[in-house]
PDB file of C-alpha atoms in Angstrom:
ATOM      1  CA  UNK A   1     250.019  85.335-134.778  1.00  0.00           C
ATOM      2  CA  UNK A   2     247.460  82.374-135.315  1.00  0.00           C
ATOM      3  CA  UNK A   3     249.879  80.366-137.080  1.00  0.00           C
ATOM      4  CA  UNK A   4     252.338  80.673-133.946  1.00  0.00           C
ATOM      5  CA  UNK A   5     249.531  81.243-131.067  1.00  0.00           C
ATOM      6  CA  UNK A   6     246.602  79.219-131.745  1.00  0.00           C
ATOM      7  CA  UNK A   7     243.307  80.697-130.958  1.00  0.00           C
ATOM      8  CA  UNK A   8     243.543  84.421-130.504  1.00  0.00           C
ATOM      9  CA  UNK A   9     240.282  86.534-129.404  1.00  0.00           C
ATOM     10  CA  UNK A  10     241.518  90.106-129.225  1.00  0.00           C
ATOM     11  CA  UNK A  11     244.252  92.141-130.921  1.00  0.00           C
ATOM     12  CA  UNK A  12     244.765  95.358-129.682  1.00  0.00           C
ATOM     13  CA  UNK A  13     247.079  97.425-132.131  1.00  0.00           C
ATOM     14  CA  UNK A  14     248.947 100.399-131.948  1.00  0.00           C
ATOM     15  CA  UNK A  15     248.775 103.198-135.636  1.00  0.00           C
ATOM     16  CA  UNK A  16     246.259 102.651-137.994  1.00  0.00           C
ATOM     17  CA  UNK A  17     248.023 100.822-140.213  1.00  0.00           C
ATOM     18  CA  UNK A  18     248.349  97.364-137.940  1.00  0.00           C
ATOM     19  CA  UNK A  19     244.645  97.674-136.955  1.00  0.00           C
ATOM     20  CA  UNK A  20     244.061  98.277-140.958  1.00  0.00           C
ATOM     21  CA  UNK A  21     246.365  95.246-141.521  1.00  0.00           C
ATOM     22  CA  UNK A  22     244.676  93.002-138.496  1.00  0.00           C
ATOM     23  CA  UNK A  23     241.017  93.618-139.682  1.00  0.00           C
ATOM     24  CA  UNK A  24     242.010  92.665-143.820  1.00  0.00           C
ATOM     25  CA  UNK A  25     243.706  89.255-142.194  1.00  0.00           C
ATOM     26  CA  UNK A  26     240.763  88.554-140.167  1.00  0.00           C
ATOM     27  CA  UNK A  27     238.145  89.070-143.576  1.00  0.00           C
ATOM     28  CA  UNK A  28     240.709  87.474-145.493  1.00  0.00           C
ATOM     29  CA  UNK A  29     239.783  83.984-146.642  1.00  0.00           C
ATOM     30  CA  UNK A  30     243.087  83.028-145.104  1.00  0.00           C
ATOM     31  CA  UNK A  31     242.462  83.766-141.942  1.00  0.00           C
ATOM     32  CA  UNK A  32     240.818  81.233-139.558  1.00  0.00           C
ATOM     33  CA  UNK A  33     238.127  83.147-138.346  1.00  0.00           C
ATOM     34  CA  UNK A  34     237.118  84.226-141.864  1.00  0.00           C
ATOM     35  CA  UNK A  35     233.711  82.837-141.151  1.00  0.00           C
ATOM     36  CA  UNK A  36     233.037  85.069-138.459  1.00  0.00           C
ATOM     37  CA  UNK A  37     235.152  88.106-138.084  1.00  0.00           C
ATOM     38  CA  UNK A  38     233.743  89.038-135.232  1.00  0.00           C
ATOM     39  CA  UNK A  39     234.863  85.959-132.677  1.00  0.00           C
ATOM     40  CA  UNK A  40     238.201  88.288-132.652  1.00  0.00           C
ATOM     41  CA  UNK A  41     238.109  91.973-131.096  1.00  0.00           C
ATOM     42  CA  UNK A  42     240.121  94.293-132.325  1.00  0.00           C
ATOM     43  CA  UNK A  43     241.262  97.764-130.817  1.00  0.00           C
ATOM     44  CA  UNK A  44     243.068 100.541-132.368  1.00  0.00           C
ATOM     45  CA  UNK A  45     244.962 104.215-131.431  1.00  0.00           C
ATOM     46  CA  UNK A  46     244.121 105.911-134.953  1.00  0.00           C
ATOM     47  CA  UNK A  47     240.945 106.567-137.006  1.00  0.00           C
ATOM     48  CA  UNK A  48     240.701 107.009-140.656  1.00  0.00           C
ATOM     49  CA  UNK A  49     238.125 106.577-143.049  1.00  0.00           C
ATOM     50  CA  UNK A  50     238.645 102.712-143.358  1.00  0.00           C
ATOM     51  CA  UNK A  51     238.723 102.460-139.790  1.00  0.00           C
ATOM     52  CA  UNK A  52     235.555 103.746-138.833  1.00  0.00           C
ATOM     53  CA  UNK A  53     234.105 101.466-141.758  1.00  0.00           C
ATOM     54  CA  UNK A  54     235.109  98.917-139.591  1.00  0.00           C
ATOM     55  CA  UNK A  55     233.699 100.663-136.766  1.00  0.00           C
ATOM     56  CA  UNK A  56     230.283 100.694-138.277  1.00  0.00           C
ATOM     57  CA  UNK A  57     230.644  97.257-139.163  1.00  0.00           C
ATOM     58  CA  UNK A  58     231.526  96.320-135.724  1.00  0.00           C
ATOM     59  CA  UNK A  59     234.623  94.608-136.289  1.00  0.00           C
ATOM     60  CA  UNK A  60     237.059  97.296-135.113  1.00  0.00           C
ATOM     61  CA  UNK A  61     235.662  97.543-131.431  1.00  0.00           C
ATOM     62  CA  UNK A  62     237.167 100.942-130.395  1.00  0.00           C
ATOM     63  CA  UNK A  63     239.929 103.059-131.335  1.00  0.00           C
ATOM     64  CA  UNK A  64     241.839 105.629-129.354  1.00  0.00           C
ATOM     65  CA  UNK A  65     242.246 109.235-131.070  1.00  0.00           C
ATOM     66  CA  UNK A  66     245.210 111.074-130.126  1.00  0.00           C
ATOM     67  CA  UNK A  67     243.595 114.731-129.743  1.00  0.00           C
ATOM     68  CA  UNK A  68     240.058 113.717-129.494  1.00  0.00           C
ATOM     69  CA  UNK A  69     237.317 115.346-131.678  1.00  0.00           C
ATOM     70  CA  UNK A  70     239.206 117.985-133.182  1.00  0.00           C
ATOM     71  CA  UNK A  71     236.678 120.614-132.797  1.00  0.00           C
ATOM     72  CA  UNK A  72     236.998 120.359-129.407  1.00  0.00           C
ATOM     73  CA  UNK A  73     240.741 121.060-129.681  1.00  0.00           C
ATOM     74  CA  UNK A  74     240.450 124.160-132.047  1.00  0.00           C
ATOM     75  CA  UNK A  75     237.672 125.364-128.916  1.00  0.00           C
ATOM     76  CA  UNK A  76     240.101 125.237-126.389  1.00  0.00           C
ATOM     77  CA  UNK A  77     243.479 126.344-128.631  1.00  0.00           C
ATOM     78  CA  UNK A  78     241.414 129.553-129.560  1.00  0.00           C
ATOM     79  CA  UNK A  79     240.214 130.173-126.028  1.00  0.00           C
ATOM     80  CA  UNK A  80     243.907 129.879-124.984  1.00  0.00           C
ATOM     81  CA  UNK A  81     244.860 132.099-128.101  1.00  0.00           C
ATOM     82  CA  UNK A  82     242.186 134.379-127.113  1.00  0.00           C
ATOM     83  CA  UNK A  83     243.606 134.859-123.442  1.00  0.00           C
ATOM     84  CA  UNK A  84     247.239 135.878-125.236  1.00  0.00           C
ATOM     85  CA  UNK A  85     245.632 138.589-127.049  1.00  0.00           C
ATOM     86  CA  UNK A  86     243.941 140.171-124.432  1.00  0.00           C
ATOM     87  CA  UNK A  87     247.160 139.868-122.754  1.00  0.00           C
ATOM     88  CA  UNK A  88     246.580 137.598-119.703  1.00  0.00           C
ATOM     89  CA  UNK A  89     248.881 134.239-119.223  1.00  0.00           C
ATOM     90  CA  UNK A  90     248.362 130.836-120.849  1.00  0.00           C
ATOM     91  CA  UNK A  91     248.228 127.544-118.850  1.00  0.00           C
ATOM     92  CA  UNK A  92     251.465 126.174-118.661  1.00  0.00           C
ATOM     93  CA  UNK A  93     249.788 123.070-119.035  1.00  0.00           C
ATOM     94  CA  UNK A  94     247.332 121.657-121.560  1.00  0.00           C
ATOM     95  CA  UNK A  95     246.346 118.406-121.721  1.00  0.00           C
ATOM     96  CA  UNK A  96     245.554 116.460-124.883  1.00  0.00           C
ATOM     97  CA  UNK A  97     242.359 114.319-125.000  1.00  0.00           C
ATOM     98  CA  UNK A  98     242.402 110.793-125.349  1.00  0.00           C
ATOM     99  CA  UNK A  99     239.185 110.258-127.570  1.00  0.00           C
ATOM    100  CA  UNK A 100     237.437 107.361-127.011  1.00  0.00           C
ATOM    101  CA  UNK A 101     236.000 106.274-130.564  1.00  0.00           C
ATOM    102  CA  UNK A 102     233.265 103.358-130.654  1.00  0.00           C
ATOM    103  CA  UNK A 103     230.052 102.656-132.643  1.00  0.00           C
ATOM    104  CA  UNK A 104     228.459 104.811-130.611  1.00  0.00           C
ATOM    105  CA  UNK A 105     229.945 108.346-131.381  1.00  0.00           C
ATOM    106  CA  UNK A 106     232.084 107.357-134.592  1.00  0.00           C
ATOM    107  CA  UNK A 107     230.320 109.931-136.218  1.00  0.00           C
ATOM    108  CA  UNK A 108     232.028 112.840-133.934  1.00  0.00           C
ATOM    109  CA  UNK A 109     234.971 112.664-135.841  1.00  0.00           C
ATOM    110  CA  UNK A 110     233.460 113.449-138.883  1.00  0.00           C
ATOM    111  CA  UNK A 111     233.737 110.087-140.482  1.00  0.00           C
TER     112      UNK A 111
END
C-alpha cells in the first residue's frame, strides 16, 4: 500500500490477521515509517493476545470485538436460559455487542 499510495496515516483492517500483518510491516525495518510506528493508526475487528500487545503499546489504536466482553454475553445467555426453564418466552431478538477495545479497557477482555 505505501509502495502504490504514498504516504498512508491510517489502516483500518478487517480479522486479526491483516491488523497482525499491518502492525509487523509498520515495525518492520522495511517499512517507511519504521522510525516511528506510530505516525500510522491502525484499527482492527478482532483481539488476540498479540493484538492487545499492540494495544498496550499504542500502535493498534482500537479494535472492534464481535460479542463484546464475553462475560457479559454468558450474563445475558444464562438470564435468557434461565427464563426457558422457568418456562416463560425468550426474546426473539438478541443483539450482539459490538465491543469497543482501546488502551483504556484492553484489560476487560482478559488480555
Amino acid at each position: 500500500m505505501f509502495s502504490k499510495y504514498g504516504d498512508i496515516d491510517c489502516f483500518v483492517t478487517t480479522g486479526g490477521e491483516f491488523s497482525t500483518g499491518v502492525l509487523a510491516y509498520t515495525h518492520s525495518d522495511a517499512s517507511p515509517v519504521a522510525a516511528d510506528p506510530s505516525k500510522v493508526a491502525v484499527f482492527g475487528s478482532e483481539l488476540t493476545a498479540e493484538l492487545a500487545s499492540y494495544i498496550r503499546d499504542g500502535s493498534l489504536k482500537a479494535t472492534i470485538m464481535n460479542g463484546g466482553v464475553v462475560t457479559t454475553n454468558i450474563e445475558t445467555q444464562s438470564q435468557q436460559i434461565d427464563t426457558l426453564l422457568k418456562g416463560g418466552t425468550a426474546e426473539a431478538f438478541s443483539p450482539v455487542d459490538l465491543g469497543k477495545v482501546t488502551i483504556d479497557n484492553v484489560d476487560e477482555y482478559g488480555y
